Amino acid sequence: MREKFWTLPLQELTSAEWEALCDGCGRCCLHKLQDEEDDRVYYTDVACRLFDPASCQCSNYALRLKQVPDCMSIRDEGEEVFQFLPSSCAYRLRYEGEPLPFWHPLVSKNDQAMRLAGISVQQRVVCETSLDADADLEERIIHWVVA
Ligand code: SF4
Ligand code: SF4
Protein backbone atom coordinates (compact mmCIF):
# COMPACT_ATOMS: atom_id res chain seq x y z
CA MET A 1 0.00 0.00 0.00
CA ARG A 2 1.19 3.50 -0.75
CA GLU A 3 2.54 5.78 1.95
CA LYS A 4 -0.27 7.84 3.50
CA PHE A 5 -2.76 6.41 0.99
CA TRP A 6 -5.57 7.62 3.25
CA THR A 7 -4.88 11.19 2.15
CA LEU A 8 -5.68 10.30 -1.48
CA PRO A 9 -9.16 10.71 -3.00
CA LEU A 10 -11.36 7.66 -2.38
CA GLN A 11 -11.66 6.85 -6.07
CA GLU A 12 -7.88 6.48 -6.35
CA LEU A 13 -7.56 3.81 -3.67
CA THR A 14 -6.75 0.22 -4.55
CA SER A 15 -8.97 -2.51 -3.13
CA ALA A 16 -6.47 -3.23 -0.36
CA GLU A 17 -6.16 0.44 0.52
CA TRP A 18 -9.94 0.81 0.53
CA GLU A 19 -10.33 -2.06 2.97
CA ALA A 20 -7.51 -0.76 5.17
CA LEU A 21 -9.23 2.61 5.46
CA CYS A 22 -11.97 1.09 7.62
CA ASP A 23 -11.29 1.72 11.32
CA GLY A 24 -13.33 -1.29 12.43
CA CYS A 25 -15.55 0.76 14.73
CA GLY A 26 -18.64 -1.30 13.91
CA ARG A 27 -20.92 1.75 13.89
CA CYS A 28 -22.20 1.11 10.37
CA CYS A 29 -23.50 -2.30 11.51
CA LEU A 30 -26.05 -0.68 13.83
CA HIS A 31 -29.68 -0.40 12.84
CA LYS A 32 -30.79 3.08 11.92
CA LEU A 33 -34.13 4.83 11.79
CA GLN A 34 -34.96 7.69 9.46
CA ASP A 35 -37.45 10.42 10.34
CA GLU A 36 -40.08 10.51 7.61
CA GLU A 37 -40.54 14.27 7.97
CA ASP A 38 -37.01 15.61 7.90
CA ASP A 39 -35.04 12.53 6.73
CA ARG A 40 -32.80 12.76 9.80
CA VAL A 41 -31.02 9.49 10.53
CA TYR A 42 -30.90 8.09 14.08
CA TYR A 43 -28.65 5.29 15.21
CA THR A 44 -29.71 2.60 17.67
CA ASP A 45 -27.65 0.32 19.90
CA VAL A 46 -28.99 -2.72 18.08
CA ALA A 47 -26.59 -4.36 15.65
CA CYS A 48 -27.13 -6.52 12.61
CA ARG A 49 -27.70 -10.22 13.19
CA LEU A 50 -24.22 -11.08 11.89
CA PHE A 51 -22.47 -8.60 14.16
CA ASP A 52 -20.56 -9.93 17.16
CA PRO A 53 -20.57 -7.22 19.87
CA ALA A 54 -17.76 -8.96 21.74
CA SER A 55 -15.24 -8.97 18.89
CA CYS A 56 -16.78 -5.94 17.12
CA GLN A 57 -16.66 -7.83 13.83
CA CYS A 58 -18.97 -9.24 11.21
CA SER A 59 -19.21 -12.99 11.76
CA ASN A 60 -19.34 -13.68 8.02
CA TYR A 61 -17.77 -10.78 6.18
CA ALA A 62 -17.14 -12.75 2.98
CA LEU A 63 -20.80 -13.68 2.52
CA ARG A 64 -22.36 -10.70 4.25
CA LEU A 65 -24.04 -9.25 1.19
CA LYS A 66 -25.77 -12.55 0.44
CA GLN A 67 -26.85 -13.14 4.01
CA VAL A 68 -27.90 -9.59 4.84
CA PRO A 69 -29.38 -7.80 1.82
CA ASP A 70 -29.41 -4.47 3.72
CA CYS A 71 -25.67 -4.60 4.33
CA MET A 72 -23.89 -1.81 2.53
CA SER A 73 -20.96 -2.35 0.21
CA ILE A 74 -19.94 1.26 0.44
CA ARG A 75 -17.70 1.29 -2.60
CA ASP A 76 -20.41 -0.16 -4.82
CA GLU A 77 -23.23 2.07 -3.59
CA GLY A 78 -24.06 5.48 -4.99
CA GLU A 79 -23.03 8.69 -3.28
CA GLU A 80 -26.27 8.77 -1.29
CA VAL A 81 -24.88 6.03 0.98
CA PHE A 82 -22.55 8.49 2.71
CA GLN A 83 -25.39 10.35 4.42
CA PHE A 84 -26.26 7.17 6.32
CA LEU A 85 -22.73 6.53 7.56
CA PRO A 86 -21.60 7.77 10.99
CA SER A 87 -19.99 11.19 10.95
CA SER A 88 -16.84 9.54 12.33
CA CYS A 89 -16.61 6.99 9.49
CA ALA A 90 -13.34 7.18 7.58
CA TYR A 91 -15.10 6.77 4.23
CA ARG A 92 -17.52 9.56 4.99
CA LEU A 93 -14.76 11.85 6.23
CA ARG A 94 -12.64 11.29 3.15
CA TYR A 95 -15.68 11.63 0.86
CA GLU A 96 -16.26 15.03 2.45
CA GLY A 97 -12.60 15.97 2.01
CA GLU A 98 -11.81 15.81 5.73
CA PRO A 99 -8.63 14.30 7.21
CA LEU A 100 -8.72 11.18 9.33
CA PRO A 101 -9.01 11.93 13.06
CA PHE A 102 -6.14 11.47 15.50
CA TRP A 103 -7.59 8.24 16.89
CA HIS A 104 -7.85 6.45 13.55
CA PRO A 105 -5.52 3.40 13.64
CA LEU A 106 -3.74 4.52 10.47
CA VAL A 107 -2.89 7.86 12.06
CA SER A 108 -2.38 6.93 15.71
CA LYS A 109 -0.64 3.59 15.01
CA ASN A 110 -2.23 2.61 18.30
CA ASP A 111 -4.84 -0.15 18.61
CA GLN A 112 -6.32 1.39 21.74
CA ALA A 113 -6.74 4.99 20.59
CA MET A 114 -10.12 4.42 18.94
CA ARG A 115 -11.51 2.62 21.97
CA LEU A 116 -10.22 5.31 24.33
CA ALA A 117 -11.86 7.96 22.15
CA GLY A 118 -15.21 6.17 22.54
CA ILE A 119 -15.57 5.37 18.85
CA SER A 120 -15.75 1.58 18.87
CA VAL A 121 -19.12 -0.05 19.59
CA GLN A 122 -17.39 -3.10 21.06
CA GLN A 123 -19.29 -4.37 24.14
CA ARG A 124 -21.61 -1.35 23.95
CA VAL A 125 -24.39 -2.67 21.72
CA VAL A 126 -26.56 -5.76 21.41
CA CYS A 127 -27.11 -8.04 18.47
CA GLU A 128 -30.66 -8.00 17.08
CA THR A 129 -30.91 -11.75 17.66
CA SER A 130 -30.83 -11.13 21.41
CA LEU A 131 -33.93 -8.92 21.37
CA ASP A 132 -37.59 -9.92 21.61
CA ALA A 133 -39.39 -10.00 18.27
CA ASP A 134 -41.64 -7.11 19.35
CA ALA A 135 -38.79 -4.89 20.55
CA ASP A 136 -39.28 -1.23 19.64
CA LEU A 137 -36.23 0.16 17.85
CA GLU A 138 -37.30 3.72 18.68
CA GLU A 139 -36.61 2.95 22.32
CA ARG A 140 -33.07 1.91 21.39
CA ILE A 141 -32.03 5.20 19.78
CA ILE A 142 -28.60 6.41 20.94
CA HIS A 143 -26.93 9.78 20.63
CA TRP A 144 -23.28 8.81 20.87
CA VAL A 145 -23.35 7.76 17.22
CA VAL A 146 -24.66 10.33 14.76
CA ALA A 147 -24.92 10.33 11.01
S1 SF4 B 1 -18.44 3.12 10.23
FE1 SF4 B 1 -16.99 3.28 8.54
S2 SF4 B 1 -14.98 3.10 9.50
FE2 SF4 B 1 -16.47 2.32 11.00
S3 SF4 B 1 -16.58 0.11 10.60
FE3 SF4 B 1 -18.17 1.08 9.36
S4 SF4 B 1 -17.22 1.40 7.35
FE4 SF4 B 1 -15.57 1.05 8.83
S1 SF4 C 1 -23.63 -8.18 7.42
FE1 SF4 C 1 -21.76 -7.89 8.60
S2 SF4 C 1 -20.80 -6.03 7.78
FE2 SF4 C 1 -22.94 -6.08 7.08
S3 SF4 C 1 -24.09 -4.87 8.61
FE3 SF4 C 1 -24.18 -7.02 9.22
S4 SF4 C 1 -22.47 -7.29 10.66
FE4 SF4 C 1 -22.09 -5.40 9.52
PDB file of C-alpha atoms and ligand atoms in Angstrom:
ATOM      1  CA  MET A   1       0.000   0.000   0.000  1.00  0.00           C
ATOM      2  CA  ARG A   2       1.194   3.501  -0.754  1.00  0.00           C
ATOM      3  CA  GLU A   3       2.540   5.782   1.945  1.00  0.00           C
ATOM      4  CA  LYS A   4      -0.269   7.842   3.499  1.00  0.00           C
ATOM      5  CA  PHE A   5      -2.757   6.409   0.986  1.00  0.00           C
ATOM      6  CA  TRP A   6      -5.565   7.624   3.246  1.00  0.00           C
ATOM      7  CA  THR A   7      -4.884  11.187   2.145  1.00  0.00           C
ATOM      8  CA  LEU A   8      -5.681  10.301  -1.480  1.00  0.00           C
ATOM      9  CA  PRO A   9      -9.159  10.707  -3.000  1.00  0.00           C
ATOM     10  CA  LEU A  10     -11.360   7.662  -2.384  1.00  0.00           C
ATOM     11  CA  GLN A  11     -11.662   6.849  -6.070  1.00  0.00           C
ATOM     12  CA  GLU A  12      -7.877   6.478  -6.355  1.00  0.00           C
ATOM     13  CA  LEU A  13      -7.563   3.809  -3.672  1.00  0.00           C
ATOM     14  CA  THR A  14      -6.749   0.225  -4.546  1.00  0.00           C
ATOM     15  CA  SER A  15      -8.969  -2.513  -3.131  1.00  0.00           C
ATOM     16  CA  ALA A  16      -6.467  -3.232  -0.356  1.00  0.00           C
ATOM     17  CA  GLU A  17      -6.155   0.443   0.523  1.00  0.00           C
ATOM     18  CA  TRP A  18      -9.940   0.813   0.527  1.00  0.00           C
ATOM     19  CA  GLU A  19     -10.329  -2.061   2.971  1.00  0.00           C
ATOM     20  CA  ALA A  20      -7.510  -0.760   5.171  1.00  0.00           C
ATOM     21  CA  LEU A  21      -9.234   2.611   5.464  1.00  0.00           C
ATOM     22  CA  CYS A  22     -11.975   1.090   7.617  1.00  0.00           C
ATOM     23  CA  ASP A  23     -11.294   1.724  11.316  1.00  0.00           C
ATOM     24  CA  GLY A  24     -13.333  -1.292  12.431  1.00  0.00           C
ATOM     25  CA  CYS A  25     -15.547   0.762  14.734  1.00  0.00           C
ATOM     26  CA  GLY A  26     -18.644  -1.301  13.912  1.00  0.00           C
ATOM     27  CA  ARG A  27     -20.919   1.749  13.886  1.00  0.00           C
ATOM     28  CA  CYS A  28     -22.201   1.107  10.375  1.00  0.00           C
ATOM     29  CA  CYS A  29     -23.502  -2.297  11.511  1.00  0.00           C
ATOM     30  CA  LEU A  30     -26.047  -0.677  13.834  1.00  0.00           C
ATOM     31  CA  HIS A  31     -29.676  -0.405  12.839  1.00  0.00           C
ATOM     32  CA  LYS A  32     -30.794   3.076  11.918  1.00  0.00           C
ATOM     33  CA  LEU A  33     -34.128   4.833  11.786  1.00  0.00           C
ATOM     34  CA  GLN A  34     -34.957   7.689   9.457  1.00  0.00           C
ATOM     35  CA  ASP A  35     -37.449  10.416  10.342  1.00  0.00           C
ATOM     36  CA  GLU A  36     -40.081  10.515   7.612  1.00  0.00           C
ATOM     37  CA  GLU A  37     -40.540  14.274   7.972  1.00  0.00           C
ATOM     38  CA  ASP A  38     -37.013  15.610   7.900  1.00  0.00           C
ATOM     39  CA  ASP A  39     -35.044  12.532   6.730  1.00  0.00           C
ATOM     40  CA  ARG A  40     -32.800  12.756   9.798  1.00  0.00           C
ATOM     41  CA  VAL A  41     -31.024   9.486  10.533  1.00  0.00           C
ATOM     42  CA  TYR A  42     -30.902   8.091  14.083  1.00  0.00           C
ATOM     43  CA  TYR A  43     -28.651   5.289  15.207  1.00  0.00           C
ATOM     44  CA  THR A  44     -29.713   2.597  17.671  1.00  0.00           C
ATOM     45  CA  ASP A  45     -27.649   0.324  19.900  1.00  0.00           C
ATOM     46  CA  VAL A  46     -28.992  -2.715  18.077  1.00  0.00           C
ATOM     47  CA  ALA A  47     -26.595  -4.365  15.651  1.00  0.00           C
ATOM     48  CA  CYS A  48     -27.129  -6.524  12.606  1.00  0.00           C
ATOM     49  CA  ARG A  49     -27.700 -10.223  13.189  1.00  0.00           C
ATOM     50  CA  LEU A  50     -24.220 -11.079  11.888  1.00  0.00           C
ATOM     51  CA  PHE A  51     -22.470  -8.599  14.161  1.00  0.00           C
ATOM     52  CA  ASP A  52     -20.562  -9.931  17.159  1.00  0.00           C
ATOM     53  CA  PRO A  53     -20.570  -7.219  19.869  1.00  0.00           C
ATOM     54  CA  ALA A  54     -17.757  -8.964  21.741  1.00  0.00           C
ATOM     55  CA  SER A  55     -15.244  -8.973  18.891  1.00  0.00           C
ATOM     56  CA  CYS A  56     -16.776  -5.941  17.115  1.00  0.00           C
ATOM     57  CA  GLN A  57     -16.659  -7.827  13.826  1.00  0.00           C
ATOM     58  CA  CYS A  58     -18.968  -9.237  11.214  1.00  0.00           C
ATOM     59  CA  SER A  59     -19.213 -12.990  11.759  1.00  0.00           C
ATOM     60  CA  ASN A  60     -19.345 -13.684   8.023  1.00  0.00           C
ATOM     61  CA  TYR A  61     -17.771 -10.780   6.181  1.00  0.00           C
ATOM     62  CA  ALA A  62     -17.140 -12.751   2.984  1.00  0.00           C
ATOM     63  CA  LEU A  63     -20.798 -13.685   2.522  1.00  0.00           C
ATOM     64  CA  ARG A  64     -22.364 -10.699   4.246  1.00  0.00           C
ATOM     65  CA  LEU A  65     -24.035  -9.252   1.189  1.00  0.00           C
ATOM     66  CA  LYS A  66     -25.772 -12.549   0.435  1.00  0.00           C
ATOM     67  CA  GLN A  67     -26.847 -13.141   4.008  1.00  0.00           C
ATOM     68  CA  VAL A  68     -27.901  -9.588   4.844  1.00  0.00           C
ATOM     69  CA  PRO A  69     -29.382  -7.800   1.820  1.00  0.00           C
ATOM     70  CA  ASP A  70     -29.411  -4.469   3.721  1.00  0.00           C
ATOM     71  CA  CYS A  71     -25.673  -4.604   4.335  1.00  0.00           C
ATOM     72  CA  MET A  72     -23.888  -1.812   2.527  1.00  0.00           C
ATOM     73  CA  SER A  73     -20.962  -2.345   0.207  1.00  0.00           C
ATOM     74  CA  ILE A  74     -19.935   1.263   0.443  1.00  0.00           C
ATOM     75  CA  ARG A  75     -17.698   1.289  -2.602  1.00  0.00           C
ATOM     76  CA  ASP A  76     -20.413  -0.160  -4.817  1.00  0.00           C
ATOM     77  CA  GLU A  77     -23.230   2.070  -3.589  1.00  0.00           C
ATOM     78  CA  GLY A  78     -24.063   5.479  -4.992  1.00  0.00           C
ATOM     79  CA  GLU A  79     -23.027   8.686  -3.278  1.00  0.00           C
ATOM     80  CA  GLU A  80     -26.273   8.766  -1.295  1.00  0.00           C
ATOM     81  CA  VAL A  81     -24.880   6.033   0.978  1.00  0.00           C
ATOM     82  CA  PHE A  82     -22.546   8.494   2.712  1.00  0.00           C
ATOM     83  CA  GLN A  83     -25.388  10.353   4.424  1.00  0.00           C
ATOM     84  CA  PHE A  84     -26.262   7.174   6.325  1.00  0.00           C
ATOM     85  CA  LEU A  85     -22.728   6.532   7.563  1.00  0.00           C
ATOM     86  CA  PRO A  86     -21.599   7.769  10.988  1.00  0.00           C
ATOM     87  CA  SER A  87     -19.988  11.195  10.953  1.00  0.00           C
ATOM     88  CA  SER A  88     -16.838   9.535  12.332  1.00  0.00           C
ATOM     89  CA  CYS A  89     -16.606   6.993   9.493  1.00  0.00           C
ATOM     90  CA  ALA A  90     -13.336   7.180   7.584  1.00  0.00           C
ATOM     91  CA  TYR A  91     -15.097   6.772   4.233  1.00  0.00           C
ATOM     92  CA  ARG A  92     -17.521   9.564   4.991  1.00  0.00           C
ATOM     93  CA  LEU A  93     -14.765  11.848   6.230  1.00  0.00           C
ATOM     94  CA  ARG A  94     -12.638  11.288   3.149  1.00  0.00           C
ATOM     95  CA  TYR A  95     -15.675  11.626   0.859  1.00  0.00           C
ATOM     96  CA  GLU A  96     -16.258  15.030   2.453  1.00  0.00           C
ATOM     97  CA  GLY A  97     -12.600  15.965   2.007  1.00  0.00           C
ATOM     98  CA  GLU A  98     -11.812  15.806   5.726  1.00  0.00           C
ATOM     99  CA  PRO A  99      -8.628  14.297   7.206  1.00  0.00           C
ATOM    100  CA  LEU A 100      -8.720  11.176   9.331  1.00  0.00           C
ATOM    101  CA  PRO A 101      -9.013  11.933  13.063  1.00  0.00           C
ATOM    102  CA  PHE A 102      -6.136  11.467  15.496  1.00  0.00           C
ATOM    103  CA  TRP A 103      -7.587   8.244  16.894  1.00  0.00           C
ATOM    104  CA  HIS A 104      -7.846   6.449  13.546  1.00  0.00           C
ATOM    105  CA  PRO A 105      -5.522   3.402  13.636  1.00  0.00           C
ATOM    106  CA  LEU A 106      -3.745   4.523  10.465  1.00  0.00           C
ATOM    107  CA  VAL A 107      -2.891   7.862  12.061  1.00  0.00           C
ATOM    108  CA  SER A 108      -2.383   6.927  15.707  1.00  0.00           C
ATOM    109  CA  LYS A 109      -0.636   3.591  15.012  1.00  0.00           C
ATOM    110  CA  ASN A 110      -2.230   2.606  18.299  1.00  0.00           C
ATOM    111  CA  ASP A 111      -4.839  -0.150  18.613  1.00  0.00           C
ATOM    112  CA  GLN A 112      -6.322   1.385  21.743  1.00  0.00           C
ATOM    113  CA  ALA A 113      -6.744   4.988  20.590  1.00  0.00           C
ATOM    114  CA  MET A 114     -10.124   4.421  18.936  1.00  0.00           C
ATOM    115  CA  ARG A 115     -11.512   2.619  21.966  1.00  0.00           C
ATOM    116  CA  LEU A 116     -10.223   5.305  24.331  1.00  0.00           C
ATOM    117  CA  ALA A 117     -11.863   7.962  22.148  1.00  0.00           C
ATOM    118  CA  GLY A 118     -15.207   6.174  22.536  1.00  0.00           C
ATOM    119  CA  ILE A 119     -15.573   5.372  18.854  1.00  0.00           C
ATOM    120  CA  SER A 120     -15.747   1.584  18.873  1.00  0.00           C
ATOM    121  CA  VAL A 121     -19.119  -0.046  19.595  1.00  0.00           C
ATOM    122  CA  GLN A 122     -17.394  -3.104  21.061  1.00  0.00           C
ATOM    123  CA  GLN A 123     -19.291  -4.372  24.140  1.00  0.00           C
ATOM    124  CA  ARG A 124     -21.615  -1.351  23.948  1.00  0.00           C
ATOM    125  CA  VAL A 125     -24.390  -2.670  21.721  1.00  0.00           C
ATOM    126  CA  VAL A 126     -26.562  -5.756  21.406  1.00  0.00           C
ATOM    127  CA  CYS A 127     -27.112  -8.038  18.471  1.00  0.00           C
ATOM    128  CA  GLU A 128     -30.656  -7.997  17.078  1.00  0.00           C
ATOM    129  CA  THR A 129     -30.906 -11.746  17.664  1.00  0.00           C
ATOM    130  CA  SER A 130     -30.830 -11.133  21.413  1.00  0.00           C
ATOM    131  CA  LEU A 131     -33.932  -8.917  21.368  1.00  0.00           C
ATOM    132  CA  ASP A 132     -37.590  -9.918  21.610  1.00  0.00           C
ATOM    133  CA  ALA A 133     -39.386 -10.000  18.272  1.00  0.00           C
ATOM    134  CA  ASP A 134     -41.636  -7.114  19.351  1.00  0.00           C
ATOM    135  CA  ALA A 135     -38.789  -4.889  20.548  1.00  0.00           C
ATOM    136  CA  ASP A 136     -39.282  -1.229  19.640  1.00  0.00           C
ATOM    137  CA  LEU A 137     -36.228   0.162  17.852  1.00  0.00           C
ATOM    138  CA  GLU A 138     -37.298   3.719  18.675  1.00  0.00           C
ATOM    139  CA  GLU A 139     -36.610   2.950  22.320  1.00  0.00           C
ATOM    140  CA  ARG A 140     -33.072   1.913  21.387  1.00  0.00           C
ATOM    141  CA  ILE A 141     -32.027   5.199  19.776  1.00  0.00           C
ATOM    142  CA  ILE A 142     -28.600   6.405  20.935  1.00  0.00           C
ATOM    143  CA  HIS A 143     -26.926   9.777  20.627  1.00  0.00           C
ATOM    144  CA  TRP A 144     -23.280   8.806  20.865  1.00  0.00           C
ATOM    145  CA  VAL A 145     -23.348   7.761  17.222  1.00  0.00           C
ATOM    146  CA  VAL A 146     -24.662  10.327  14.765  1.00  0.00           C
ATOM    147  CA  ALA A 147     -24.917  10.334  11.006  1.00  0.00           C
TER     148      ALA A 147
HETATM  149  S1  SF4 B   1     -18.442   3.122  10.232  1.00  0.00           S
HETATM  150 FE1  SF4 B   1     -16.989   3.284   8.540  1.00  0.00          FE
HETATM  151  S2  SF4 B   1     -14.982   3.103   9.496  1.00  0.00           S
HETATM  152 FE2  SF4 B   1     -16.467   2.321  11.001  1.00  0.00          FE
HETATM  153  S3  SF4 B   1     -16.584   0.110  10.600  1.00  0.00           S
HETATM  154 FE3  SF4 B   1     -18.174   1.076   9.356  1.00  0.00          FE
HETATM  155  S4  SF4 B   1     -17.223   1.404   7.346  1.00  0.00           S
HETATM  156 FE4  SF4 B   1     -15.566   1.049   8.825  1.00  0.00          FE
HETATM  157  S1  SF4 B   2     -23.626  -8.181   7.418  1.00  0.00           S
HETATM  158 FE1  SF4 B   2     -21.762  -7.887   8.599  1.00  0.00          FE
HETATM  159  S2  SF4 B   2     -20.798  -6.027   7.777  1.00  0.00           S
HETATM  160 FE2  SF4 B   2     -22.943  -6.081   7.078  1.00  0.00          FE
HETATM  161  S3  SF4 B   2     -24.087  -4.865   8.609  1.00  0.00           S
HETATM  162 FE3  SF4 B   2     -24.182  -7.023   9.222  1.00  0.00          FE
HETATM  163  S4  SF4 B   2     -22.468  -7.292  10.660  1.00  0.00           S
HETATM  164 FE4  SF4 B   2     -22.094  -5.401   9.518  1.00  0.00          FE
END
